[in-house]
Short mmCIF file of C-alpha atoms and ligand atoms in Angstrom, two decimals:
data_model
loop_
_atom_site.label_atom_id
_atom_site.label_comp_id
_atom_site.label_asym_id
_atom_site.label_seq_id
_atom_site.Cartn_x
_atom_site.Cartn_y
_atom_site.Cartn_z
CA MET A 1 3.35 3.33 18.54
CA SER A 2 4.91 0.58 20.62
CA GLU A 3 6.25 -2.64 19.20
CA ILE A 4 3.66 -5.20 18.13
CA LYS A 5 3.13 -7.70 20.88
CA ILE A 6 3.43 -11.25 19.75
CA ARG A 7 1.95 -13.63 22.24
CA GLU A 8 2.56 -17.01 20.69
CA PRO A 9 5.72 -18.52 19.36
CA LEU A 10 4.69 -17.42 15.90
CA LEU A 11 7.94 -16.18 14.65
CA VAL A 12 9.88 -19.28 15.57
CA GLU A 13 12.01 -20.04 12.55
CA LEU A 14 10.63 -23.14 10.84
CA SER A 15 13.26 -23.35 8.15
CA SER A 16 16.03 -25.85 8.78
CA PRO A 17 18.88 -26.32 6.30
CA GLY A 18 18.35 -29.40 4.16
CA ARG A 19 14.77 -30.09 5.22
CA ARG A 20 12.56 -30.91 2.25
CA ALA A 21 8.86 -31.42 1.48
CA VAL A 22 9.43 -33.13 -1.83
CA ARG A 23 11.99 -35.61 -2.99
CA PHE A 24 12.45 -35.86 -6.72
CA PRO A 25 12.98 -39.27 -8.30
CA ALA A 26 16.46 -39.98 -9.60
CA ALA A 27 17.04 -38.46 -13.02
CA ASP A 28 16.60 -40.89 -15.90
CA VAL A 29 18.19 -38.53 -18.39
CA PRO A 30 21.75 -37.23 -18.56
CA LEU A 31 22.42 -34.36 -16.17
CA ALA A 32 23.30 -30.97 -17.63
CA ASP A 33 24.09 -27.59 -16.12
CA LEU A 34 21.40 -24.93 -16.30
CA PRO A 35 22.30 -21.83 -18.31
CA ALA A 36 24.15 -19.27 -16.18
CA GLY A 37 21.92 -16.74 -14.46
CA LEU A 38 18.78 -18.85 -14.62
CA VAL A 39 18.89 -19.90 -11.00
CA ARG A 40 19.12 -17.22 -8.35
CA ASP A 41 21.23 -18.51 -5.51
CA ASP A 42 20.36 -15.47 -3.46
CA LEU A 43 16.65 -16.31 -3.31
CA PRO A 44 16.09 -17.39 0.26
CA LEU A 45 13.44 -20.09 0.21
CA PRO A 46 12.38 -21.68 3.48
CA GLU A 47 13.55 -25.25 3.85
CA VAL A 48 10.62 -27.06 5.39
CA SER A 49 8.89 -30.42 5.43
CA GLU A 50 5.40 -31.09 4.14
CA VAL A 51 3.94 -31.18 7.64
CA ASP A 52 5.66 -27.87 8.48
CA VAL A 53 3.93 -26.28 5.49
CA VAL A 54 0.52 -27.71 6.34
CA ARG A 55 0.76 -26.63 9.96
CA HIS A 56 2.04 -23.18 9.06
CA TYR A 57 -0.85 -22.37 6.74
CA THR A 58 -3.47 -24.00 8.92
CA ARG A 59 -2.25 -21.95 11.87
CA LEU A 60 -2.34 -18.78 9.76
CA SER A 61 -5.91 -19.53 8.71
CA GLN A 62 -6.89 -19.78 12.36
CA PHE A 63 -5.73 -16.22 13.01
CA ASN A 64 -8.38 -14.97 10.67
CA HIS A 65 -11.87 -14.07 11.76
CA GLY A 66 -14.62 -15.33 9.49
CA VAL A 67 -18.39 -15.35 9.51
CA ASP A 68 -18.22 -19.12 10.03
CA ILE A 69 -16.34 -18.49 13.28
CA ASN A 70 -18.34 -15.79 15.03
CA PHE A 71 -20.41 -12.64 14.74
CA TYR A 72 -19.20 -10.22 12.06
CA PRO A 73 -21.17 -6.95 12.32
CA LEU A 74 -19.14 -5.12 9.67
CA GLY A 75 -21.50 -2.36 8.55
CA SER A 76 -22.37 -2.12 4.86
CA CYS A 77 -20.65 -5.41 4.14
CA THR A 78 -23.47 -7.86 4.90
CA MET A 79 -21.20 -10.49 6.39
CA LYS A 80 -23.98 -12.98 6.88
CA TYR A 81 -23.92 -16.73 7.01
CA ASN A 82 -23.57 -18.20 3.53
CA PRO A 83 -25.49 -21.47 3.21
CA LYS A 84 -23.18 -24.35 2.35
CA ILE A 85 -25.57 -25.74 -0.24
CA ASN A 86 -24.54 -22.77 -2.41
CA GLU A 87 -21.03 -24.19 -2.45
CA ASP A 88 -22.26 -27.66 -3.37
CA MET A 89 -24.14 -26.23 -6.32
CA ALA A 90 -21.25 -24.04 -7.49
CA ARG A 91 -19.00 -27.11 -7.43
CA LEU A 92 -21.19 -29.31 -9.61
CA PRO A 93 -18.89 -30.60 -12.34
CA GLY A 94 -21.39 -29.52 -14.99
CA PHE A 95 -20.76 -25.94 -13.90
CA THR A 96 -17.07 -26.08 -13.04
CA GLN A 97 -15.99 -27.90 -16.18
CA VAL A 98 -17.55 -25.70 -18.85
CA HIS A 99 -15.27 -23.36 -20.74
CA PRO A 100 -16.24 -19.78 -21.58
CA LEU A 101 -15.27 -20.29 -25.21
CA GLN A 102 -17.53 -23.31 -25.73
CA PRO A 103 -20.19 -22.94 -28.44
CA GLU A 104 -23.51 -21.73 -27.07
CA GLU A 105 -25.38 -24.89 -27.95
CA THR A 106 -23.08 -26.87 -25.64
CA VAL A 107 -23.62 -24.64 -22.58
CA GLN A 108 -27.39 -24.35 -22.60
CA GLY A 109 -27.65 -25.23 -18.91
CA ALA A 110 -25.27 -22.48 -17.85
CA LEU A 111 -27.07 -19.98 -20.09
CA ALA A 112 -30.43 -21.08 -18.66
CA LEU A 113 -29.12 -20.46 -15.15
CA MET A 114 -28.04 -16.95 -16.11
CA TYR A 115 -31.31 -16.28 -17.89
CA TYR A 116 -33.44 -17.27 -14.90
CA LEU A 117 -31.22 -15.29 -12.55
CA GLN A 118 -31.69 -12.22 -14.78
CA GLU A 119 -35.46 -12.80 -14.65
CA TYR A 120 -35.53 -13.14 -10.85
CA LEU A 121 -33.43 -10.02 -10.39
CA LYS A 122 -35.82 -8.11 -12.64
CA GLU A 123 -38.71 -9.22 -10.47
CA ILE A 124 -36.85 -8.46 -7.23
CA THR A 125 -35.83 -4.95 -8.34
CA GLY A 126 -38.92 -4.10 -10.41
CA MET A 127 -36.71 -3.24 -13.39
CA ALA A 128 -37.00 -4.20 -17.08
CA GLY A 129 -33.54 -5.50 -17.98
CA VAL A 130 -30.47 -6.94 -16.25
CA SER A 131 -26.81 -7.44 -17.09
CA LEU A 132 -24.89 -9.96 -14.98
CA GLN A 133 -21.48 -8.83 -16.23
CA PRO A 134 -20.09 -6.40 -13.65
CA ALA A 135 -17.57 -8.05 -11.36
CA ALA A 136 -18.50 -6.18 -8.16
CA GLY A 137 -20.61 -3.38 -6.76
CA ALA A 138 -18.30 -0.54 -7.71
CA HIS A 139 -17.98 -2.02 -11.20
CA GLY A 140 -21.79 -2.06 -11.44
CA GLU A 141 -21.83 1.61 -10.49
CA LEU A 142 -19.35 2.49 -13.20
CA THR A 143 -21.39 0.47 -15.70
CA GLY A 144 -24.59 2.21 -14.59
CA VAL A 145 -23.09 5.68 -14.96
CA LEU A 146 -21.80 4.80 -18.44
CA ILE A 147 -25.33 3.68 -19.35
CA MET A 148 -26.74 6.98 -18.06
CA ARG A 149 -24.21 8.95 -20.06
CA ALA A 150 -24.91 6.92 -23.22
CA TYR A 151 -28.64 7.55 -22.78
CA HIS A 152 -28.21 11.34 -22.62
CA ARG A 153 -25.80 11.35 -25.56
CA SER A 154 -28.13 9.24 -27.69
CA ARG A 155 -30.65 12.05 -27.32
CA GLY A 156 -28.13 14.67 -28.37
CA ASP A 157 -28.09 15.93 -24.80
CA THR A 158 -24.33 16.36 -24.60
CA LYS A 159 -23.96 19.11 -22.05
CA ARG A 160 -24.80 16.92 -19.06
CA ASN A 161 -21.71 16.11 -16.99
CA LYS A 162 -22.77 16.34 -13.33
CA ILE A 163 -23.58 13.53 -10.91
CA LEU A 164 -25.04 14.27 -7.51
CA VAL A 165 -23.98 12.04 -4.62
CA PRO A 166 -25.33 12.49 -1.07
CA ASP A 167 -22.77 12.66 1.74
CA SER A 168 -24.41 9.55 3.23
CA ALA A 169 -23.53 7.48 0.14
CA HIS A 170 -21.18 4.52 0.11
CA GLY A 171 -17.60 5.57 -0.63
CA THR A 172 -17.57 3.83 -3.99
CA ASN A 173 -20.40 6.08 -5.29
CA PRO A 174 -18.38 9.29 -5.70
CA ALA A 175 -15.36 7.25 -6.77
CA SER A 176 -17.06 5.38 -9.62
CA SER A 177 -18.90 8.53 -10.73
CA ALA A 178 -15.65 10.45 -10.91
CA MET A 179 -13.99 7.56 -12.73
CA SER A 180 -16.56 7.81 -15.50
CA GLY A 181 -15.37 11.36 -16.12
CA MET A 182 -18.32 13.08 -14.47
CA ARG A 183 -18.21 16.05 -12.16
CA VAL A 184 -19.32 14.88 -8.71
CA VAL A 185 -21.28 17.25 -6.49
CA GLU A 186 -21.91 16.22 -2.89
CA ILE A 187 -25.35 16.84 -1.40
CA PRO A 188 -25.49 17.15 2.41
CA SER A 189 -27.86 15.25 4.68
CA ASP A 190 -30.40 16.89 6.94
CA ALA A 191 -30.82 16.32 10.67
CA ARG A 192 -32.89 13.15 10.15
CA GLY A 193 -30.29 11.63 7.84
CA ASN A 194 -32.28 12.29 4.66
CA ILE A 195 -31.01 14.16 1.62
CA ASP A 196 -31.30 17.92 2.10
CA LEU A 197 -34.09 18.46 -0.46
CA GLU A 198 -33.49 22.17 -0.97
CA LYS A 199 -29.78 21.63 -1.64
CA LEU A 200 -30.68 18.82 -4.02
CA LYS A 201 -33.16 20.93 -5.96
CA ALA A 202 -30.66 23.76 -6.25
CA GLU A 203 -28.32 21.40 -8.17
CA CYS A 204 -31.02 19.97 -10.46
CA ASP A 205 -30.31 21.80 -13.72
CA ASP A 206 -29.75 20.96 -17.37
CA THR A 207 -26.17 19.77 -16.74
CA LEU A 208 -27.42 16.95 -14.56
CA VAL A 209 -26.60 13.39 -15.63
CA GLY A 210 -28.29 12.07 -12.56
CA LEU A 211 -28.23 11.25 -8.88
CA MET A 212 -26.51 8.23 -7.38
CA ILE A 213 -28.18 7.37 -4.13
CA THR A 214 -27.53 4.59 -1.64
CA ASN A 215 -30.91 3.65 -0.19
CA PRO A 216 -30.99 2.69 2.60
CA ASN A 217 -28.01 5.00 3.01
CA THR A 218 -24.85 4.28 4.98
CA LEU A 219 -26.60 5.42 8.16
CA GLY A 220 -28.90 2.46 7.53
CA LEU A 221 -31.77 4.88 6.98
CA PHE A 222 -34.39 4.73 4.30
CA GLU A 223 -34.74 8.03 2.44
CA GLU A 224 -38.08 9.36 3.70
CA HIS A 225 -38.69 11.62 0.70
CA ILE A 226 -37.58 9.21 -1.98
CA GLU A 227 -40.46 10.04 -4.31
CA GLU A 228 -39.76 13.78 -4.13
CA VAL A 229 -36.05 13.14 -4.64
CA VAL A 230 -36.69 11.04 -7.75
CA GLN A 231 -39.18 13.62 -9.04
CA ALA A 232 -36.74 16.52 -8.63
CA VAL A 233 -34.04 14.69 -10.59
CA HIS A 234 -36.44 13.57 -13.32
CA ASP A 235 -37.89 17.07 -13.65
CA ALA A 236 -34.40 18.29 -14.51
CA GLY A 237 -34.03 15.56 -17.13
CA GLY A 238 -31.63 13.56 -14.96
CA LEU A 239 -31.68 9.85 -14.15
CA VAL A 240 -31.71 8.19 -10.73
CA TYR A 241 -29.16 5.50 -9.91
CA GLY A 242 -29.83 3.31 -6.88
CA ASP A 243 -27.02 1.57 -5.05
CA GLY A 244 -28.69 -1.68 -4.00
CA ALA A 245 -25.60 -3.43 -2.65
CA ASN A 246 -27.31 -4.03 0.68
CA LEU A 247 -30.68 -5.14 -0.61
CA ASN A 248 -31.22 -7.38 2.39
CA ALA A 249 -33.11 -4.46 3.94
CA LEU A 250 -35.67 -4.29 1.14
CA LEU A 251 -35.95 -7.77 -0.40
CA GLY A 252 -39.55 -8.67 -1.11
CA ILE A 253 -40.81 -5.47 0.54
CA ALA A 254 -39.81 -2.49 -1.62
CA ARG A 255 -38.55 -2.30 -5.19
CA PHE A 256 -36.39 0.38 -6.78
CA GLY A 257 -38.41 0.11 -9.97
CA ASP A 258 -41.58 1.02 -8.11
CA MET A 259 -39.82 4.05 -6.61
CA GLY A 260 -39.06 5.35 -10.10
CA PHE A 261 -35.35 4.55 -10.23
CA ASP A 262 -33.75 4.24 -13.66
CA VAL A 263 -30.66 2.12 -12.86
CA VAL A 264 -29.64 0.00 -9.88
CA HIS A 265 -26.93 -2.47 -9.05
CA LEU A 266 -27.06 -5.35 -6.61
CA ASN A 267 -24.20 -7.09 -4.86
CA LEU A 268 -24.78 -10.81 -5.28
CA HIS A 269 -21.80 -11.34 -2.95
CA LYS A 270 -23.56 -9.56 -0.11
CA THR A 271 -27.33 -9.84 -0.33
CA PHE A 272 -27.37 -13.12 -2.24
CA SER A 273 -24.92 -14.97 -0.03
CA THR A 274 -21.54 -15.53 -1.61
CA PRO A 275 -18.59 -15.44 0.79
CA HIS A 276 -16.69 -12.23 0.16
CA GLY A 277 -14.01 -10.00 1.55
CA GLY A 278 -10.30 -10.43 1.23
CA GLY A 279 -10.62 -9.95 -2.49
CA GLY A 280 -12.93 -12.88 -3.19
CA PRO A 281 -14.91 -12.75 -6.40
CA GLY A 282 -18.01 -10.60 -6.44
CA SER A 283 -20.81 -9.92 -8.85
CA GLY A 284 -22.60 -6.60 -9.25
CA PRO A 285 -25.45 -7.02 -11.75
CA VAL A 286 -26.99 -3.85 -13.13
CA ALA A 287 -30.75 -3.59 -13.63
CA VAL A 288 -32.36 -0.84 -15.68
CA ALA A 289 -35.79 0.55 -16.48
CA GLU A 290 -37.39 0.09 -19.90
CA HIS A 291 -35.88 3.21 -21.52
CA LEU A 292 -32.33 2.04 -20.74
CA VAL A 293 -32.58 -1.63 -21.73
CA ASP A 294 -31.00 -0.99 -25.14
CA PHE A 295 -27.88 0.43 -23.51
CA LEU A 296 -27.01 -2.54 -21.28
CA PRO A 297 -23.54 -4.01 -21.72
CA SER A 298 -23.30 -6.98 -24.04
CA PRO A 299 -23.93 -9.83 -24.01
CA ILE A 300 -27.27 -10.50 -22.33
CA VAL A 301 -28.68 -14.01 -22.13
CA ALA A 302 -31.97 -14.28 -24.02
CA VAL A 303 -34.38 -16.95 -25.23
CA VAL A 304 -33.50 -17.13 -28.92
CA ASP A 305 -35.90 -19.92 -29.86
CA GLU A 306 -39.07 -20.69 -27.90
CA ASP A 307 -40.13 -23.91 -29.56
CA GLU A 308 -37.58 -26.63 -29.54
CA GLU A 309 -38.81 -30.15 -30.26
CA ASP A 310 -38.08 -31.18 -26.69
CA GLY A 311 -40.20 -28.33 -25.36
CA LEU A 312 -37.19 -26.47 -23.89
CA PRO A 313 -36.30 -23.00 -25.10
CA THR A 314 -32.92 -22.32 -26.64
CA PHE A 315 -30.80 -19.69 -24.93
CA GLY A 316 -28.27 -17.46 -26.61
CA LEU A 317 -26.22 -14.35 -26.13
CA VAL A 318 -27.56 -11.11 -27.59
CA THR A 319 -26.20 -7.58 -27.85
CA PRO A 320 -28.63 -4.79 -26.95
CA LYS A 321 -29.14 -2.32 -29.81
CA ARG A 322 -27.20 0.63 -28.39
CA SER A 323 -25.07 -1.33 -25.94
CA ILE A 324 -22.25 0.49 -24.16
CA GLY A 325 -20.19 -2.61 -25.04
CA ARG A 326 -18.46 -5.12 -22.85
CA VAL A 327 -17.46 -4.34 -19.28
CA LYS A 328 -16.07 -7.78 -18.41
CA ALA A 329 -14.46 -10.68 -20.22
CA PHE A 330 -16.68 -13.64 -21.06
CA TYR A 331 -19.79 -14.05 -18.91
CA GLY A 332 -18.97 -12.36 -15.60
CA HIS A 333 -18.37 -14.33 -12.40
CA PHE A 334 -20.43 -17.39 -13.08
CA GLY A 335 -19.80 -19.18 -9.76
CA VAL A 336 -21.33 -16.28 -7.86
CA MET A 337 -24.39 -16.46 -10.10
CA VAL A 338 -24.85 -20.14 -9.27
CA ARG A 339 -24.82 -19.33 -5.56
CA ALA A 340 -27.25 -16.44 -5.97
CA LEU A 341 -29.77 -18.47 -7.93
CA THR A 342 -29.50 -21.32 -5.42
CA TYR A 343 -30.18 -18.87 -2.61
CA ILE A 344 -33.18 -17.34 -4.39
CA LEU A 345 -34.72 -20.70 -5.29
CA ILE A 346 -34.27 -22.17 -1.82
CA LEU A 347 -35.80 -19.17 -0.05
CA GLY A 348 -38.57 -18.42 -2.51
CA ALA A 349 -40.56 -15.21 -2.41
CA ASP A 350 -41.64 -15.63 1.22
CA GLY A 351 -38.15 -16.53 2.35
CA LEU A 352 -36.63 -13.48 0.66
CA ARG A 353 -39.12 -11.23 2.38
CA GLN A 354 -38.29 -12.89 5.70
CA VAL A 355 -34.61 -12.10 5.07
CA ALA A 356 -35.45 -8.40 4.92
CA GLU A 357 -37.76 -8.52 7.92
CA ASP A 358 -35.13 -10.28 10.04
CA ALA A 359 -32.28 -8.03 8.86
CA VAL A 360 -34.27 -4.96 9.87
CA LEU A 361 -35.51 -6.51 13.11
CA ASN A 362 -31.98 -7.51 14.16
CA ALA A 363 -30.52 -4.09 13.42
CA ASN A 364 -33.25 -2.30 15.33
CA TYR A 365 -33.04 -4.74 18.24
CA LEU A 366 -29.33 -4.00 18.63
CA ARG A 367 -29.82 -0.28 18.10
CA VAL A 368 -32.33 -0.11 20.93
CA LEU A 369 -30.17 -2.29 23.21
CA LEU A 370 -27.24 0.10 22.73
CA GLN A 371 -28.91 3.48 22.49
CA ASP A 372 -28.66 4.28 26.21
CA THR A 373 -24.93 3.50 26.28
CA TYR A 374 -23.74 4.80 22.91
CA HIS A 375 -24.75 8.02 21.24
CA ILE A 376 -26.63 7.27 18.02
CA PRO A 377 -26.86 10.60 16.21
CA TYR A 378 -29.55 9.70 13.66
CA ASN A 379 -31.59 7.57 16.00
CA ARG A 380 -34.71 6.47 14.19
CA LEU A 381 -36.11 3.23 12.85
CA CYS A 382 -33.26 1.87 10.75
CA LYS A 383 -33.01 -0.73 8.03
CA HIS A 384 -30.13 -3.26 7.93
CA GLU A 385 -27.61 -1.22 9.93
CA PHE A 386 -27.13 1.78 12.19
CA VAL A 387 -24.25 4.04 13.16
CA ALA A 388 -23.21 4.80 16.73
CA GLU A 389 -20.51 7.14 17.97
CA GLY A 390 -17.49 5.46 19.53
CA ARG A 391 -16.76 8.29 21.96
CA TRP A 392 -18.04 9.88 25.16
CA GLU A 393 -17.46 13.39 26.43
CA ASP A 394 -16.68 12.04 29.90
CA ALA A 395 -14.21 9.46 28.62
CA PRO A 396 -11.65 11.56 26.77
CA GLY A 397 -8.98 9.64 24.95
CA VAL A 398 -11.17 6.67 24.10
CA ARG A 399 -11.80 6.32 20.38
CA ALA A 400 -13.86 4.10 18.12
CA LEU A 401 -10.68 2.23 17.29
CA ASP A 402 -10.16 1.30 20.97
CA ILE A 403 -13.70 -0.06 21.18
CA SER A 404 -13.20 -2.10 18.03
CA LYS A 405 -9.92 -3.56 19.21
CA ARG A 406 -11.42 -4.45 22.59
CA LEU A 407 -14.33 -6.23 20.88
CA MET A 408 -11.83 -8.67 19.43
CA ASP A 409 -11.12 -9.89 22.97
CA PHE A 410 -14.73 -11.04 23.11
CA GLY A 411 -14.36 -12.99 19.86
CA PHE A 412 -16.35 -10.52 17.76
CA HIS A 413 -15.26 -8.89 14.54
CA PRO A 414 -15.28 -5.10 14.94
CA PRO A 415 -17.91 -2.99 13.21
CA THR A 416 -16.93 -0.73 10.33
CA ASN A 417 -14.95 2.19 11.78
CA TYR A 418 -14.83 5.84 10.75
CA PHE A 419 -17.46 5.54 8.04
CA PRO A 420 -19.74 7.27 7.16
CA LEU A 421 -17.74 10.45 7.58
CA ILE A 422 -20.77 12.42 8.78
CA VAL A 423 -20.66 10.62 12.15
CA PRO A 424 -17.57 11.32 14.28
CA GLU A 425 -15.79 8.18 15.54
CA ALA A 426 -18.35 6.13 13.64
CA LEU A 427 -19.13 2.54 14.53
CA MET A 428 -21.30 1.20 11.73
CA ILE A 429 -23.05 -1.94 12.89
CA GLU A 430 -24.79 -4.41 10.59
CA PRO A 431 -25.86 -7.57 12.42
CA THR A 432 -27.51 -9.19 9.35
CA GLU A 433 -30.51 -11.47 9.37
CA THR A 434 -28.68 -14.70 10.09
CA GLU A 435 -27.83 -13.98 13.74
CA SER A 436 -29.83 -15.30 16.68
CA LYS A 437 -31.11 -13.20 19.56
CA ASP A 438 -28.52 -14.90 21.80
CA THR A 439 -25.68 -13.65 19.63
CA LEU A 440 -27.08 -10.13 19.51
CA ASP A 441 -27.50 -10.15 23.30
CA ALA A 442 -23.92 -11.34 23.80
CA PHE A 443 -22.63 -8.62 21.48
CA ALA A 444 -24.66 -5.93 23.26
CA ALA A 445 -23.35 -7.16 26.63
CA ALA A 446 -19.77 -6.90 25.36
CA MET A 447 -20.41 -3.40 23.99
CA LYS A 448 -21.84 -2.31 27.35
CA GLN A 449 -18.94 -3.75 29.28
CA ILE A 450 -16.57 -1.88 26.96
CA ALA A 451 -18.46 1.36 27.59
CA ARG A 452 -18.03 0.80 31.34
CA GLU A 453 -14.34 0.11 30.90
CA ALA A 454 -13.98 3.27 28.79
CA HIS A 455 -15.02 5.26 31.84
CA GLU A 456 -13.46 3.19 34.62
CA ASN A 457 -10.37 1.61 33.14
CA PRO A 458 -9.55 3.09 29.72
CA GLU A 459 -6.08 1.48 29.72
CA VAL A 460 -7.63 -1.91 29.05
CA LEU A 461 -9.09 -0.44 25.87
CA HIS A 462 -5.96 1.33 24.75
CA GLU A 463 -3.96 -1.88 25.08
CA ALA A 464 -6.54 -4.11 23.40
CA PRO A 465 -6.68 -6.60 21.86
CA HIS A 466 -5.33 -8.83 24.60
CA THR A 467 -6.34 -12.31 23.47
CA THR A 468 -5.35 -12.34 19.82
CA PRO A 469 -2.04 -13.78 18.61
CA PHE A 470 -0.92 -10.28 17.59
CA GLY A 471 -1.46 -7.16 19.64
CA ARG A 472 -2.36 -3.79 18.17
CA VAL A 473 -0.47 -2.99 15.02
CA ASP A 474 0.60 0.38 13.73
CA GLU A 475 -2.06 0.58 11.02
CA VAL A 476 -0.26 3.10 8.86
CA LYS A 477 3.00 1.16 8.96
CA ALA A 478 1.14 -2.09 8.35
CA ALA A 479 -0.48 -0.63 5.25
CA ARG A 480 2.57 1.16 3.89
CA GLU A 481 5.26 -1.35 4.67
CA LEU A 482 3.60 -4.65 3.98
CA VAL A 483 5.77 -7.63 4.67
CA LEU A 484 4.10 -10.44 2.80
CA THR A 485 6.98 -12.78 2.17
CA TRP A 486 8.78 -15.16 4.42
CA PHE A 487 11.92 -13.18 3.94
CA ASP A 488 11.92 -9.50 4.88
CA TRP A 489 13.80 -7.98 1.94
CA ALA A 490 13.77 -4.59 3.58
CA LYS A 491 15.96 -5.96 6.36
CA LYS A 492 18.36 -7.76 4.07
C1 PLP B 1 -20.10 -2.94 -0.61
C2 PLP B 1 -20.82 -1.80 -1.18
C3 PLP B 1 -20.46 -1.25 -2.42
C4 PLP B 1 -19.26 -1.71 -3.22
O1 PLP B 1 -19.33 -3.04 -3.60
P1 PLP B 1 -17.99 -3.82 -4.02
O2 PLP B 1 -18.46 -5.14 -4.47
O3 PLP B 1 -17.14 -3.86 -2.80
O4 PLP B 1 -17.36 -3.03 -5.12
C5 PLP B 1 -21.21 -0.20 -2.90
N1 PLP B 1 -22.23 0.31 -2.21
C6 PLP B 1 -22.61 -0.19 -1.00
C7 PLP B 1 -23.77 0.41 -0.29
C8 PLP B 1 -21.91 -1.25 -0.46
O5 PLP B 1 -22.27 -1.73 0.75
#
């Protein structure tokens, strides 16, 4: 791999000996020497002024692509516009200034917010109980599998140790199942992108803990035989776990509870509009059917007294009877819950349904615009996303990565690359519901131009991106040899 191209004077040294951002007031106490060894003279700190620091970080922030800058079709991530009113609500001092160790009677408003969010999520999923504790989607999965295991054990059914995961599942599904100590068995997809029913049935025996299914799956396809799938697992005494991270395809239209699922998780930071990525806080509530409510992690927010003098109920924290215990300190990520409830209340039932209709419409609109130019192996009506191949037989040497890098020249964030694994050179595209037709048209035009270039002038793809401050990086080196500090210690 060639050297990274740097196109702007980014690496100009800002540090200048003696330059300072802060000036301390003169000491008003006697001066004394610090104990030997306390100060490291060899620590090279940049010597910069306040304005140098501000400009440096502001410039860095401008190198980043965000959903507030342009289209971000990163499949399975739901990078949609997050309404700013969510932020206003999450910053209300009444929410930001409470402490998790305050007595319950002093945080009734926060508990009420959590209670009503639990109730809305029950209604949205069609399930009987909800825990808001898990910190993210994968954490919700782990929690859900622990609940499933506890359920089987409580019935003396101790031989069950197998979780089935389709090959079209999100990558976290096999990972969290394995982390819970289960044996993970992969079930292949059929030619239409559904679970291979015969292969599934062959694994449905008395060692089955359950099935963890992403629906719609990572091809963006709704499982066409979901009722038969659920039935086969239930017939073997197993439970069905639904990965509902990308619920924006189903909101207000279909409910996991009605499909017979036993456990699901939702990603509040995707579907319910909290900015995420880059390690931002998430929230992956778990919802369960009636027979699993007693196993939910503690605590759950409940109405502990209906009839207060002022007519308001009193809320409190309760521990379900056979709870698997805590999975998170304190209450979970409260700020994300504030944003999710704001989003739900502002949209209302009709608005939530419209979210799903628009998410599905946008994905299908783009799919059809691109289907003559890009090969879409499982090309049928999709839900929130679809997966195209980033390769052509008559354009050897061009890969999905080249297409993604070239897209950056048009100001678009690349789609998810190389996932799911069942599509070679995968480009997983999720436009989300918040994009206009104009944006989708512009993206499709860029994708078509790139396809033309792949055939006529592949060099322009191989050398992309051309307009970003940094050219193409060596991804392996960038991941393995991170240089995150001002001073490159490796070069010292
Ligand atoms: C994002 C995602 C997850 C994982 O969620 P995290 O919050 O990143 O842990 C799981 N399943 C699906 C389908 C997802 O899209």
